[in-house]
């Protein structure tokens, strides 16, 4: 009964976070719809939603010890929710860098987006302890008693292997998103969510399968067991290399071998008007980190 009560409270908190974020997004769009900088507001709100939800989901897996099947189900469902609600926000530095590579963003726009993502990630890390301090469930009360600290390092492998896991997951995700244009509209969201769930299942027990530097900064970096530099190597360098590898392989190597050339997207001065299917679904990178390895 206690486990069900904890789960009910956590799911209610997740719903509250999503609803609050959606209200904030719609309010911002209504009040500032003609302002160029509205995309940065959406980036802040959506990245906060992603990170705050992931903090709660990680707590469920790490402290309560969710059944792996339930953890994967929640991973899938929250991935769908995030994908449907982000309103074009990217919420992932590697996704932003990819759009910069493809010419959909200017350097200034990309840098500002990444800054917004990191600010929102830090904000979520600071806000969630205040929600847990209300002790709405036994789980929250238990976490409050430990000072809201992680139990152990999320890296359960040698650093090179852990970085390779994050690199591989990012490579697969960027590749999947780049190919999702070929999928019918109604299947895109569940298809990407399914890929995310599979990656979390495959790599979650080693690193949590984050493949998002901003999300890792919020959720993983505060944990003990490794230094900031080590976490940066695993959760920042790994994903950037994975994204770069996907771009080079499918935009350069394969076209060169096949004799086909890829046409870069037209660069827009403010980075806001160029909206391809790719940019629309890059937000699915950012909704994936339920740490099922603690539940296995």
PDB file of C-alpha atoms in Angstrom:
ATOM      1  CA  UNK A   1       0.000   0.000   0.000  1.00  0.00           C
ATOM      2  CA  UNK A   2       2.826   2.378   0.850  1.00  0.00           C
ATOM      3  CA  UNK A   3       4.437   1.787  -2.528  1.00  0.00           C
ATOM      4  CA  UNK A   4       1.176   2.505  -4.338  1.00  0.00           C
ATOM      5  CA  UNK A   5       0.679   5.672  -2.275  1.00  0.00           C
ATOM      6  CA  UNK A   6       4.198   6.855  -3.139  1.00  0.00           C
ATOM      7  CA  UNK A   7       3.613   6.105  -6.810  1.00  0.00           C
ATOM      8  CA  UNK A   8       0.301   7.959  -6.802  1.00  0.00           C
ATOM      9  CA  UNK A   9       1.857  11.053  -5.225  1.00  0.00           C
ATOM     10  CA  UNK A  10       4.779  11.002  -7.672  1.00  0.00           C
ATOM     11  CA  UNK A  11       2.485  10.637 -10.676  1.00  0.00           C
ATOM     12  CA  UNK A  12       0.365  13.508  -9.370  1.00  0.00           C
ATOM     13  CA  UNK A  13       3.482  15.648  -9.002  1.00  0.00           C
ATOM     14  CA  UNK A  14       4.545  14.774 -12.551  1.00  0.00           C
ATOM     15  CA  UNK A  15       1.122  15.793 -13.813  1.00  0.00           C
ATOM     16  CA  UNK A  16       1.341  19.046 -11.884  1.00  0.00           C
ATOM     17  CA  UNK A  17       4.765  19.828 -13.390  1.00  0.00           C
ATOM     18  CA  UNK A  18       3.530  19.168 -16.927  1.00  0.00           C
ATOM     19  CA  UNK A  19       0.336  21.184 -16.457  1.00  0.00           C
ATOM     20  CA  UNK A  20       2.201  24.098 -14.867  1.00  0.00           C
ATOM     21  CA  UNK A  21       4.742  24.087 -17.681  1.00  0.00           C
ATOM     22  CA  UNK A  22       2.065  23.933 -20.364  1.00  0.00           C
ATOM     23  CA  UNK A  23       0.152  26.821 -18.807  1.00  0.00           C
ATOM     24  CA  UNK A  24       3.386  28.822 -18.654  1.00  0.00           C
ATOM     25  CA  UNK A  25       4.146  28.050 -22.312  1.00  0.00           C
ATOM     26  CA  UNK A  26       0.684  28.979 -23.539  1.00  0.00           C
ATOM     27  CA  UNK A  27       0.682  32.153 -21.485  1.00  0.00           C
ATOM     28  CA  UNK A  28       4.060  33.159 -22.904  1.00  0.00           C
ATOM     29  CA  UNK A  29       2.919  32.393 -26.451  1.00  0.00           C
ATOM     30  CA  UNK A  30      -0.240  34.449 -25.959  1.00  0.00           C
ATOM     31  CA  UNK A  31       1.513  37.453 -24.442  1.00  0.00           C
ATOM     32  CA  UNK A  32       4.681  37.485 -26.534  1.00  0.00           C
ATOM     33  CA  UNK A  33       3.741  35.622 -29.713  1.00  0.00           C
ATOM     34  CA  UNK A  34       5.307  38.232 -32.008  1.00  0.00           C
ATOM     35  CA  UNK A  35       8.601  38.496 -30.132  1.00  0.00           C
ATOM     36  CA  UNK A  36      11.643  36.771 -31.598  1.00  0.00           C
ATOM     37  CA  UNK A  37      12.929  35.812 -28.174  1.00  0.00           C
ATOM     38  CA  UNK A  38       9.816  33.769 -27.294  1.00  0.00           C
ATOM     39  CA  UNK A  39      11.654  30.608 -28.391  1.00  0.00           C
ATOM     40  CA  UNK A  40      14.133  31.110 -25.570  1.00  0.00           C
ATOM     41  CA  UNK A  41      11.301  31.357 -23.053  1.00  0.00           C
ATOM     42  CA  UNK A  42       9.906  28.089 -24.421  1.00  0.00           C
ATOM     43  CA  UNK A  43      13.373  26.570 -24.145  1.00  0.00           C
ATOM     44  CA  UNK A  44      13.587  27.528 -20.475  1.00  0.00           C
ATOM     45  CA  UNK A  45      10.120  26.239 -19.600  1.00  0.00           C
ATOM     46  CA  UNK A  46      10.362  22.985 -21.545  1.00  0.00           C
ATOM     47  CA  UNK A  47      13.846  22.100 -20.312  1.00  0.00           C
ATOM     48  CA  UNK A  48      12.685  22.765 -16.758  1.00  0.00           C
ATOM     49  CA  UNK A  49       9.755  20.407 -17.341  1.00  0.00           C
ATOM     50  CA  UNK A  50      12.061  17.690 -18.657  1.00  0.00           C
ATOM     51  CA  UNK A  51      14.550  17.967 -15.812  1.00  0.00           C
ATOM     52  CA  UNK A  52      11.978  18.322 -13.018  1.00  0.00           C
ATOM     53  CA  UNK A  53      10.049  15.273 -14.204  1.00  0.00           C
ATOM     54  CA  UNK A  54      13.247  13.273 -14.526  1.00  0.00           C
ATOM     55  CA  UNK A  55      14.267  14.153 -10.967  1.00  0.00           C
ATOM     56  CA  UNK A  56      10.995  12.686  -9.690  1.00  0.00           C
ATOM     57  CA  UNK A  57      11.220   9.610 -11.893  1.00  0.00           C
ATOM     58  CA  UNK A  58      14.788   9.000 -10.826  1.00  0.00           C
ATOM     59  CA  UNK A  59      13.725   9.224  -7.186  1.00  0.00           C
ATOM     60  CA  UNK A  60      11.039   6.609  -7.796  1.00  0.00           C
ATOM     61  CA  UNK A  61      13.536   4.238  -9.402  1.00  0.00           C
ATOM     62  CA  UNK A  62      16.460   4.874  -7.077  1.00  0.00           C
ATOM     63  CA  UNK A  63      14.762   4.951  -3.667  1.00  0.00           C
ATOM     64  CA  UNK A  64      11.488   3.116  -4.185  1.00  0.00           C
ATOM     65  CA  UNK A  65      12.888   0.545  -6.612  1.00  0.00           C
ATOM     66  CA  UNK A  66      10.277   0.365  -9.336  1.00  0.00           C
ATOM     67  CA  UNK A  67       9.597  -2.863 -11.163  1.00  0.00           C
ATOM     68  CA  UNK A  68      11.596  -2.720 -14.424  1.00  0.00           C
ATOM     69  CA  UNK A  69       8.491  -3.163 -16.571  1.00  0.00           C
ATOM     70  CA  UNK A  70       6.736  -0.295 -14.789  1.00  0.00           C
ATOM     71  CA  UNK A  71       9.852   1.862 -15.080  1.00  0.00           C
ATOM     72  CA  UNK A  72      10.033   1.255 -18.833  1.00  0.00           C
ATOM     73  CA  UNK A  73       6.327   1.963 -19.196  1.00  0.00           C
ATOM     74  CA  UNK A  74       6.754   5.290 -17.419  1.00  0.00           C
ATOM     75  CA  UNK A  75       9.775   6.044 -19.594  1.00  0.00           C
ATOM     76  CA  UNK A  76       7.694   5.521 -22.708  1.00  0.00           C
ATOM     77  CA  UNK A  77       4.707   7.502 -21.485  1.00  0.00           C
ATOM     78  CA  UNK A  78       6.694  10.501 -20.256  1.00  0.00           C
ATOM     79  CA  UNK A  79       8.638  10.500 -23.533  1.00  0.00           C
ATOM     80  CA  UNK A  80       5.374  10.810 -25.437  1.00  0.00           C
ATOM     81  CA  UNK A  81       4.140  13.577 -23.123  1.00  0.00           C
ATOM     82  CA  UNK A  82       7.345  15.580 -23.514  1.00  0.00           C
ATOM     83  CA  UNK A  83       7.382  15.098 -27.274  1.00  0.00           C
ATOM     84  CA  UNK A  84       3.847  16.403 -27.619  1.00  0.00           C
ATOM     85  CA  UNK A  85       4.240  19.384 -25.315  1.00  0.00           C
ATOM     86  CA  UNK A  86       7.610  21.007 -26.009  1.00  0.00           C
ATOM     87  CA  UNK A  87       6.284  23.364 -28.749  1.00  0.00           C
ATOM     88  CA  UNK A  88       9.521  23.303 -30.770  1.00  0.00           C
ATOM     89  CA  UNK A  89      11.937  23.652 -27.843  1.00  0.00           C
ATOM     90  CA  UNK A  90      15.048  21.514 -28.270  1.00  0.00           C
ATOM     91  CA  UNK A  91      16.010  20.999 -24.596  1.00  0.00           C
ATOM     92  CA  UNK A  92      19.293  19.311 -25.492  1.00  0.00           C
ATOM     93  CA  UNK A  93      22.664  20.908 -26.325  1.00  0.00           C
ATOM     94  CA  UNK A  94      23.553  18.163 -28.817  1.00  0.00           C
ATOM     95  CA  UNK A  95      20.270  18.707 -30.634  1.00  0.00           C
ATOM     96  CA  UNK A  96      21.031  22.419 -30.729  1.00  0.00           C
ATOM     97  CA  UNK A  97      24.504  21.785 -32.114  1.00  0.00           C
ATOM     98  CA  UNK A  98      23.049  19.550 -34.799  1.00  0.00           C
ATOM     99  CA  UNK A  99      20.684  22.292 -35.923  1.00  0.00           C
ATOM    100  CA  UNK A 100      23.651  24.687 -35.966  1.00  0.00           C
ATOM    101  CA  UNK A 101      25.539  22.217 -38.176  1.00  0.00           C
ATOM    102  CA  UNK A 102      22.584  21.972 -40.559  1.00  0.00           C
ATOM    103  CA  UNK A 103      22.238  25.737 -40.801  1.00  0.00           C
ATOM    104  CA  UNK A 104      18.867  25.978 -39.063  1.00  0.00           C
ATOM    105  CA  UNK A 105      20.310  28.162 -36.277  1.00  0.00           C
ATOM    106  CA  UNK A 106      22.837  30.961 -36.118  1.00  0.00           C
ATOM    107  CA  UNK A 107      25.733  30.711 -33.686  1.00  0.00           C
ATOM    108  CA  UNK A 108      24.208  33.313 -31.408  1.00  0.00           C
ATOM    109  CA  UNK A 109      20.835  31.592 -31.363  1.00  0.00           C
ATOM    110  CA  UNK A 110      22.421  28.206 -30.662  1.00  0.00           C
ATOM    111  CA  UNK A 111      24.562  29.597 -27.845  1.00  0.00           C
ATOM    112  CA  UNK A 112      21.552  31.314 -26.274  1.00  0.00           C
ATOM    113  CA  UNK A 113      19.482  28.139 -26.483  1.00  0.00           C
ATOM    114  CA  UNK A 114      22.202  26.083 -24.814  1.00  0.00           C
ATOM    115  CA  UNK A 115      22.509  28.721 -22.088  1.00  0.00           C
ATOM    116  CA  UNK A 116      18.751  28.546 -21.507  1.00  0.00           C
ATOM    117  CA  UNK A 117      18.910  24.760 -21.309  1.00  0.00           C
ATOM    118  CA  UNK A 118      21.643  24.811 -18.667  1.00  0.00           C
ATOM    119  CA  UNK A 119      19.912  27.551 -16.660  1.00  0.00           C
ATOM    120  CA  UNK A 120      16.653  25.590 -16.658  1.00  0.00           C
ATOM    121  CA  UNK A 121      18.512  22.412 -15.685  1.00  0.00           C
ATOM    122  CA  UNK A 122      20.034  24.175 -12.675  1.00  0.00           C
ATOM    123  CA  UNK A 123      16.654  25.691 -11.780  1.00  0.00           C
ATOM    124  CA  UNK A 124      15.003  22.254 -11.747  1.00  0.00           C
ATOM    125  CA  UNK A 125      17.778  20.926  -9.514  1.00  0.00           C
ATOM    126  CA  UNK A 126      17.148  23.713  -7.020  1.00  0.00           C
ATOM    127  CA  UNK A 127      13.336  23.705  -7.154  1.00  0.00           C
ATOM    128  CA  UNK A 128      12.623  19.993  -6.738  1.00  0.00           C
ATOM    129  CA  UNK A 129      14.012  19.763  -3.161  1.00  0.00           C
ATOM    130  CA  UNK A 130      11.420  22.357  -2.138  1.00  0.00           C
ATOM    131  CA  UNK A 131       8.668  20.100  -3.510  1.00  0.00           C
ATOM    132  CA  UNK A 132      10.119  17.053  -1.763  1.00  0.00           C
ATOM    133  CA  UNK A 133      10.425  18.995   1.491  1.00  0.00           C
ATOM    134  CA  UNK A 134       6.615  19.105   1.672  1.00  0.00           C
ATOM    135  CA  UNK A 135       6.786  15.365   2.455  1.00  0.00           C
ATOM    136  CA  UNK A 136       3.658  14.582   0.480  1.00  0.00           C
ATOM    137  CA  UNK A 137       4.625  10.893   0.546  1.00  0.00           C
ATOM    138  CA  UNK A 138       6.821   8.575   2.581  1.00  0.00           C
ATOM    139  CA  UNK A 139       9.208   8.527  -0.360  1.00  0.00           C
ATOM    140  CA  UNK A 140       9.584  12.304  -0.284  1.00  0.00           C
ATOM    141  CA  UNK A 141       9.965  12.300   3.495  1.00  0.00           C
ATOM    142  CA  UNK A 142      12.676   9.645   3.276  1.00  0.00           C
ATOM    143  CA  UNK A 143      14.509  11.609   0.601  1.00  0.00           C
ATOM    144  CA  UNK A 144      14.214  14.787   2.652  1.00  0.00           C
ATOM    145  CA  UNK A 145      15.766  13.027   5.645  1.00  0.00           C
ATOM    146  CA  UNK A 146      18.867  12.193   3.579  1.00  0.00           C
ATOM    147  CA  UNK A 147      19.312  15.810   2.495  1.00  0.00           C
ATOM    148  CA  UNK A 148      18.042  15.154  -1.046  1.00  0.00           C
ATOM    149  CA  UNK A 149      21.342  13.513  -1.984  1.00  0.00           C
ATOM    150  CA  UNK A 150      21.982  10.727  -4.466  1.00  0.00           C
ATOM    151  CA  UNK A 151      22.767   7.359  -2.932  1.00  0.00           C
ATOM    152  CA  UNK A 152      25.701   6.616  -5.242  1.00  0.00           C
ATOM    153  CA  UNK A 153      27.329   7.434  -8.554  1.00  0.00           C
ATOM    154  CA  UNK A 154      25.165   6.776 -11.633  1.00  0.00           C
ATOM    155  CA  UNK A 155      28.270   5.587 -13.510  1.00  0.00           C
ATOM    156  CA  UNK A 156      28.466   1.828 -13.043  1.00  0.00           C
ATOM    157  CA  UNK A 157      31.215   1.105 -15.548  1.00  0.00           C
ATOM    158  CA  UNK A 158      34.777   2.240 -16.342  1.00  0.00           C
ATOM    159  CA  UNK A 159      34.761   5.806 -17.648  1.00  0.00           C
ATOM    160  CA  UNK A 160      35.663   4.855 -21.221  1.00  0.00           C
ATOM    161  CA  UNK A 161      32.899   2.273 -21.344  1.00  0.00           C
ATOM    162  CA  UNK A 162      30.416   4.687 -19.775  1.00  0.00           C
ATOM    163  CA  UNK A 163      31.297   7.407 -22.283  1.00  0.00           C
ATOM    164  CA  UNK A 164      30.946   4.856 -25.087  1.00  0.00           C
ATOM    165  CA  UNK A 165      27.434   4.014 -23.838  1.00  0.00           C
ATOM    166  CA  UNK A 166      26.379   7.673 -23.915  1.00  0.00           C
ATOM    167  CA  UNK A 167      28.070   8.111 -27.296  1.00  0.00           C
ATOM    168  CA  UNK A 168      26.266   5.091 -28.749  1.00  0.00           C
ATOM    169  CA  UNK A 169      22.871   6.107 -27.356  1.00  0.00           C
ATOM    170  CA  UNK A 170      23.265   9.622 -28.761  1.00  0.00           C
ATOM    171  CA  UNK A 171      24.372   8.256 -32.120  1.00  0.00           C
ATOM    172  CA  UNK A 172      21.288   6.042 -32.334  1.00  0.00           C
ATOM    173  CA  UNK A 173      18.923   8.801 -31.236  1.00  0.00           C
ATOM    174  CA  UNK A 174      20.258  11.403 -33.660  1.00  0.00           C
ATOM    175  CA  UNK A 175      20.119   8.851 -36.452  1.00  0.00           C
ATOM    176  CA  UNK A 176      16.559   7.830 -35.559  1.00  0.00           C
ATOM    177  CA  UNK A 177      15.363  11.432 -35.397  1.00  0.00           C
ATOM    178  CA  UNK A 178      16.981  12.236 -38.739  1.00  0.00           C
ATOM    179  CA  UNK A 179      15.076   9.333 -40.324  1.00  0.00           C
ATOM    180  CA  UNK A 180      11.744   9.994 -38.626  1.00  0.00           C
ATOM    181  CA  UNK A 181      10.599  12.218 -41.504  1.00  0.00           C
ATOM    182  CA  UNK A 182       9.908   9.043 -43.439  1.00  0.00           C
ATOM    183  CA  UNK A 183       7.403   7.861 -40.828  1.00  0.00           C
ATOM    184  CA  UNK A 184       3.728   8.823 -40.994  1.00  0.00           C
ATOM    185  CA  UNK A 185       2.819  11.749 -38.757  1.00  0.00           C
ATOM    186  CA  UNK A 186       0.701   9.766 -36.304  1.00  0.00           C
ATOM    187  CA  UNK A 187       3.515   7.288 -35.713  1.00  0.00           C
ATOM    188  CA  UNK A 188       6.403   9.717 -35.192  1.00  0.00           C
ATOM    189  CA  UNK A 189       5.875  10.441 -31.500  1.00  0.00           C
ATOM    190  CA  UNK A 190       5.402   6.805 -30.373  1.00  0.00           C
ATOM    191  CA  UNK A 191       8.233   5.674 -32.659  1.00  0.00           C
ATOM    192  CA  UNK A 192      10.765   8.037 -31.111  1.00  0.00           C
ATOM    193  CA  UNK A 193       9.449   7.237 -27.620  1.00  0.00           C
ATOM    194  CA  UNK A 194       9.957   3.551 -28.354  1.00  0.00           C
ATOM    195  CA  UNK A 195      13.569   4.158 -29.412  1.00  0.00           C
ATOM    196  CA  UNK A 196      14.178   6.126 -26.210  1.00  0.00           C
ATOM    197  CA  UNK A 197      12.719   3.321 -24.094  1.00  0.00           C
ATOM    198  CA  UNK A 198      14.864   0.707 -25.815  1.00  0.00           C
ATOM    199  CA  UNK A 199      18.011   2.776 -25.242  1.00  0.00           C
ATOM    200  CA  UNK A 200      17.156   3.295 -21.573  1.00  0.00           C
ATOM    201  CA  UNK A 201      16.656  -0.452 -21.212  1.00  0.00           C
ATOM    202  CA  UNK A 202      19.957  -1.192 -22.961  1.00  0.00           C
ATOM    203  CA  UNK A 203      22.193   1.376 -21.256  1.00  0.00           C
ATOM    204  CA  UNK A 204      20.346   2.415 -18.123  1.00  0.00           C
ATOM    205  CA  UNK A 205      22.160   0.014 -15.827  1.00  0.00           C
ATOM    206  CA  UNK A 206      25.542   1.465 -16.834  1.00  0.00           C
ATOM    207  CA  UNK A 207      25.005   5.239 -17.034  1.00  0.00           C
ATOM    208  CA  UNK A 208      21.275   5.853 -16.849  1.00  0.00           C
ATOM    209  CA  UNK A 209      21.263   6.347 -20.636  1.00  0.00           C
ATOM    210  CA  UNK A 210      20.836  10.116 -20.450  1.00  0.00           C
ATOM    211  CA  UNK A 211      22.350  11.227 -23.795  1.00  0.00           C
ATOM    212  CA  UNK A 212      21.485  14.829 -22.964  1.00  0.00           C
ATOM    213  CA  UNK A 213      24.205  17.078 -21.462  1.00  0.00           C
ATOM    214  CA  UNK A 214      21.734  19.525 -19.897  1.00  0.00           C
ATOM    215  CA  UNK A 215      19.641  16.780 -18.327  1.00  0.00           C
ATOM    216  CA  UNK A 216      22.759  15.047 -17.009  1.00  0.00           C
ATOM    217  CA  UNK A 217      23.965  18.336 -15.539  1.00  0.00           C
ATOM    218  CA  UNK A 218      20.719  18.596 -13.578  1.00  0.00           C
ATOM    219  CA  UNK A 219      20.253  14.979 -12.511  1.00  0.00           C
ATOM    220  CA  UNK A 220      23.627  13.200 -12.550  1.00  0.00           C
ATOM    221  CA  UNK A 221      26.287  15.782 -11.729  1.00  0.00           C
ATOM    222  CA  UNK A 222      25.221  16.352  -8.099  1.00  0.00           C
ATOM    223  CA  UNK A 223      25.726  12.650  -7.303  1.00  0.00           C
ATOM    224  CA  UNK A 224      28.807  11.488  -5.357  1.00  0.00           C
ATOM    225  CA  UNK A 225      31.364   8.991  -6.580  1.00  0.00           C
ATOM    226  CA  UNK A 226      32.899  10.855  -9.513  1.00  0.00           C
ATOM    227  CA  UNK A 227      34.388  14.275 -10.153  1.00  0.00           C
ATOM    228  CA  UNK A 228      32.899  17.019 -12.300  1.00  0.00           C
ATOM    229  CA  UNK A 229      35.536  16.319 -14.955  1.00  0.00           C
ATOM    230  CA  UNK A 230      34.649  12.612 -15.027  1.00  0.00           C
ATOM    231  CA  UNK A 231      30.942  13.312 -15.339  1.00  0.00           C
ATOM    232  CA  UNK A 232      31.710  15.842 -18.067  1.00  0.00           C
ATOM    233  CA  UNK A 233      33.672  13.228 -19.993  1.00  0.00           C
ATOM    234  CA  UNK A 234      30.842  10.698 -19.803  1.00  0.00           C
ATOM    235  CA  UNK A 235      27.772  12.915 -20.146  1.00  0.00           C
ATOM    236  CA  UNK A 236      29.083  15.821 -22.244  1.00  0.00           C
ATOM    237  CA  UNK A 237      31.964  14.594 -24.403  1.00  0.00           C
ATOM    238  CA  UNK A 238      30.315  11.235 -25.105  1.00  0.00           C
ATOM    239  CA  UNK A 239      27.040  12.663 -26.460  1.00  0.00           C
ATOM    240  CA  UNK A 240      28.785  15.378 -28.496  1.00  0.00           C
ATOM    241  CA  UNK A 241      30.961  12.739 -30.175  1.00  0.00           C
ATOM    242  CA  UNK A 242      27.911  10.548 -30.776  1.00  0.00           C
ATOM    243  CA  UNK A 243      26.049  13.400 -32.444  1.00  0.00           C
ATOM    244  CA  UNK A 244      29.114  14.307 -34.513  1.00  0.00           C
ATOM    245  CA  UNK A 245      29.564  10.701 -35.606  1.00  0.00           C
ATOM    246  CA  UNK A 246      25.958  10.457 -36.783  1.00  0.00           C
ATOM    247  CA  UNK A 247      26.212  13.689 -38.756  1.00  0.00           C
ATOM    248  CA  UNK A 248      29.503  12.768 -40.400  1.00  0.00           C
ATOM    249  CA  UNK A 249      28.344   9.278 -41.332  1.00  0.00           C
ATOM    250  CA  UNK A 250      24.968  10.164 -42.812  1.00  0.00           C
ATOM    251  CA  UNK A 251      25.702  13.671 -44.108  1.00  0.00           C
ATOM    252  CA  UNK A 252      29.242  13.163 -45.416  1.00  0.00           C
ATOM    253  CA  UNK A 253      30.499   9.579 -45.639  1.00  0.00           C
ATOM    254  CA  UNK A 254      27.433   7.791 -47.009  1.00  0.00           C
ATOM    255  CA  UNK A 255      26.559  10.568 -49.525  1.00  0.00           C
ATOM    256  CA  UNK A 256      30.188  10.577 -50.700  1.00  0.00           C
ATOM    257  CA  UNK A 257      30.168   6.808 -51.204  1.00  0.00           C
ATOM    258  CA  UNK A 258      26.783   6.771 -52.909  1.00  0.00           C
ATOM    259  CA  UNK A 259      27.546   9.827 -55.015  1.00  0.00           C
ATOM    260  CA  UNK A 260      24.640  11.798 -53.560  1.00  0.00           C
ATOM    261  CA  UNK A 261      25.022  15.267 -52.107  1.00  0.00           C
ATOM    262  CA  UNK A 262      23.032  16.673 -49.214  1.00  0.00           C
ATOM    263  CA  UNK A 263      21.652  20.173 -49.543  1.00  0.00           C
ATOM    264  CA  UNK A 264      22.176  22.251 -46.398  1.00  0.00           C
ATOM    265  CA  UNK A 265      19.142  24.060 -45.038  1.00  0.00           C
ATOM    266  CA  UNK A 266      18.934  27.781 -45.627  1.00  0.00           C
ATOM    267  CA  UNK A 267      20.325  29.753 -42.712  1.00  0.00           C
ATOM    268  CA  UNK A 268      17.905  32.185 -41.152  1.00  0.00           C
ATOM    269  CA  UNK A 269      19.330  35.236 -39.409  1.00  0.00           C
ATOM    270  CA  UNK A 270      17.447  34.754 -36.166  1.00  0.00           C
ATOM    271  CA  UNK A 271      17.231  30.980 -36.333  1.00  0.00           C
ATOM    272  CA  UNK A 272      13.497  30.988 -35.689  1.00  0.00           C
ATOM    273  CA  UNK A 273      11.785  30.714 -39.061  1.00  0.00           C
ATOM    274  CA  UNK A 274      13.541  27.625 -40.423  1.00  0.00           C
ATOM    275  CA  UNK A 275      11.363  24.796 -39.119  1.00  0.00           C
ATOM    276  CA  UNK A 276      11.857  21.398 -40.693  1.00  0.00           C
ATOM    277  CA  UNK A 277      10.467  18.103 -39.557  1.00  0.00           C
ATOM    278  CA  UNK A 278      13.886  17.408 -38.074  1.00  0.00           C
ATOM    279  CA  UNK A 279      13.806  20.408 -35.759  1.00  0.00           C
ATOM    280  CA  UNK A 280      10.212  19.613 -34.835  1.00  0.00           C
ATOM    281  CA  UNK A 281      11.149  16.244 -33.480  1.00  0.00           C
ATOM    282  CA  UNK A 282      14.604  16.895 -32.093  1.00  0.00           C
ATOM    283  CA  UNK A 283      12.872  17.589 -28.772  1.00  0.00           C
ATOM    284  CA  UNK A 284      12.433  13.857 -28.337  1.00  0.00           C
ATOM    285  CA  UNK A 285      16.091  13.672 -27.336  1.00  0.00           C
ATOM    286  CA  UNK A 286      15.238  15.159 -24.059  1.00  0.00           C
ATOM    287  CA  UNK A 287      12.722  12.924 -22.392  1.00  0.00           C
ATOM    288  CA  UNK A 288      14.398   9.779 -21.536  1.00  0.00           C
ATOM    289  CA  UNK A 289      16.162   9.483 -18.242  1.00  0.00           C
ATOM    290  CA  UNK A 290      14.382   7.173 -15.832  1.00  0.00           C
ATOM    291  CA  UNK A 291      17.225   5.377 -14.149  1.00  0.00           C
ATOM    292  CA  UNK A 292      15.937   1.850 -14.396  1.00  0.00           C
ATOM    293  CA  UNK A 293      19.283   0.425 -13.399  1.00  0.00           C
ATOM    294  CA  UNK A 294      18.461   1.100  -9.779  1.00  0.00           C
ATOM    295  CA  UNK A 295      15.254  -0.892 -10.205  1.00  0.00           C
ATOM    296  CA  UNK A 296      16.876  -3.894 -11.840  1.00  0.00           C
TER     297      UNK A 296
END
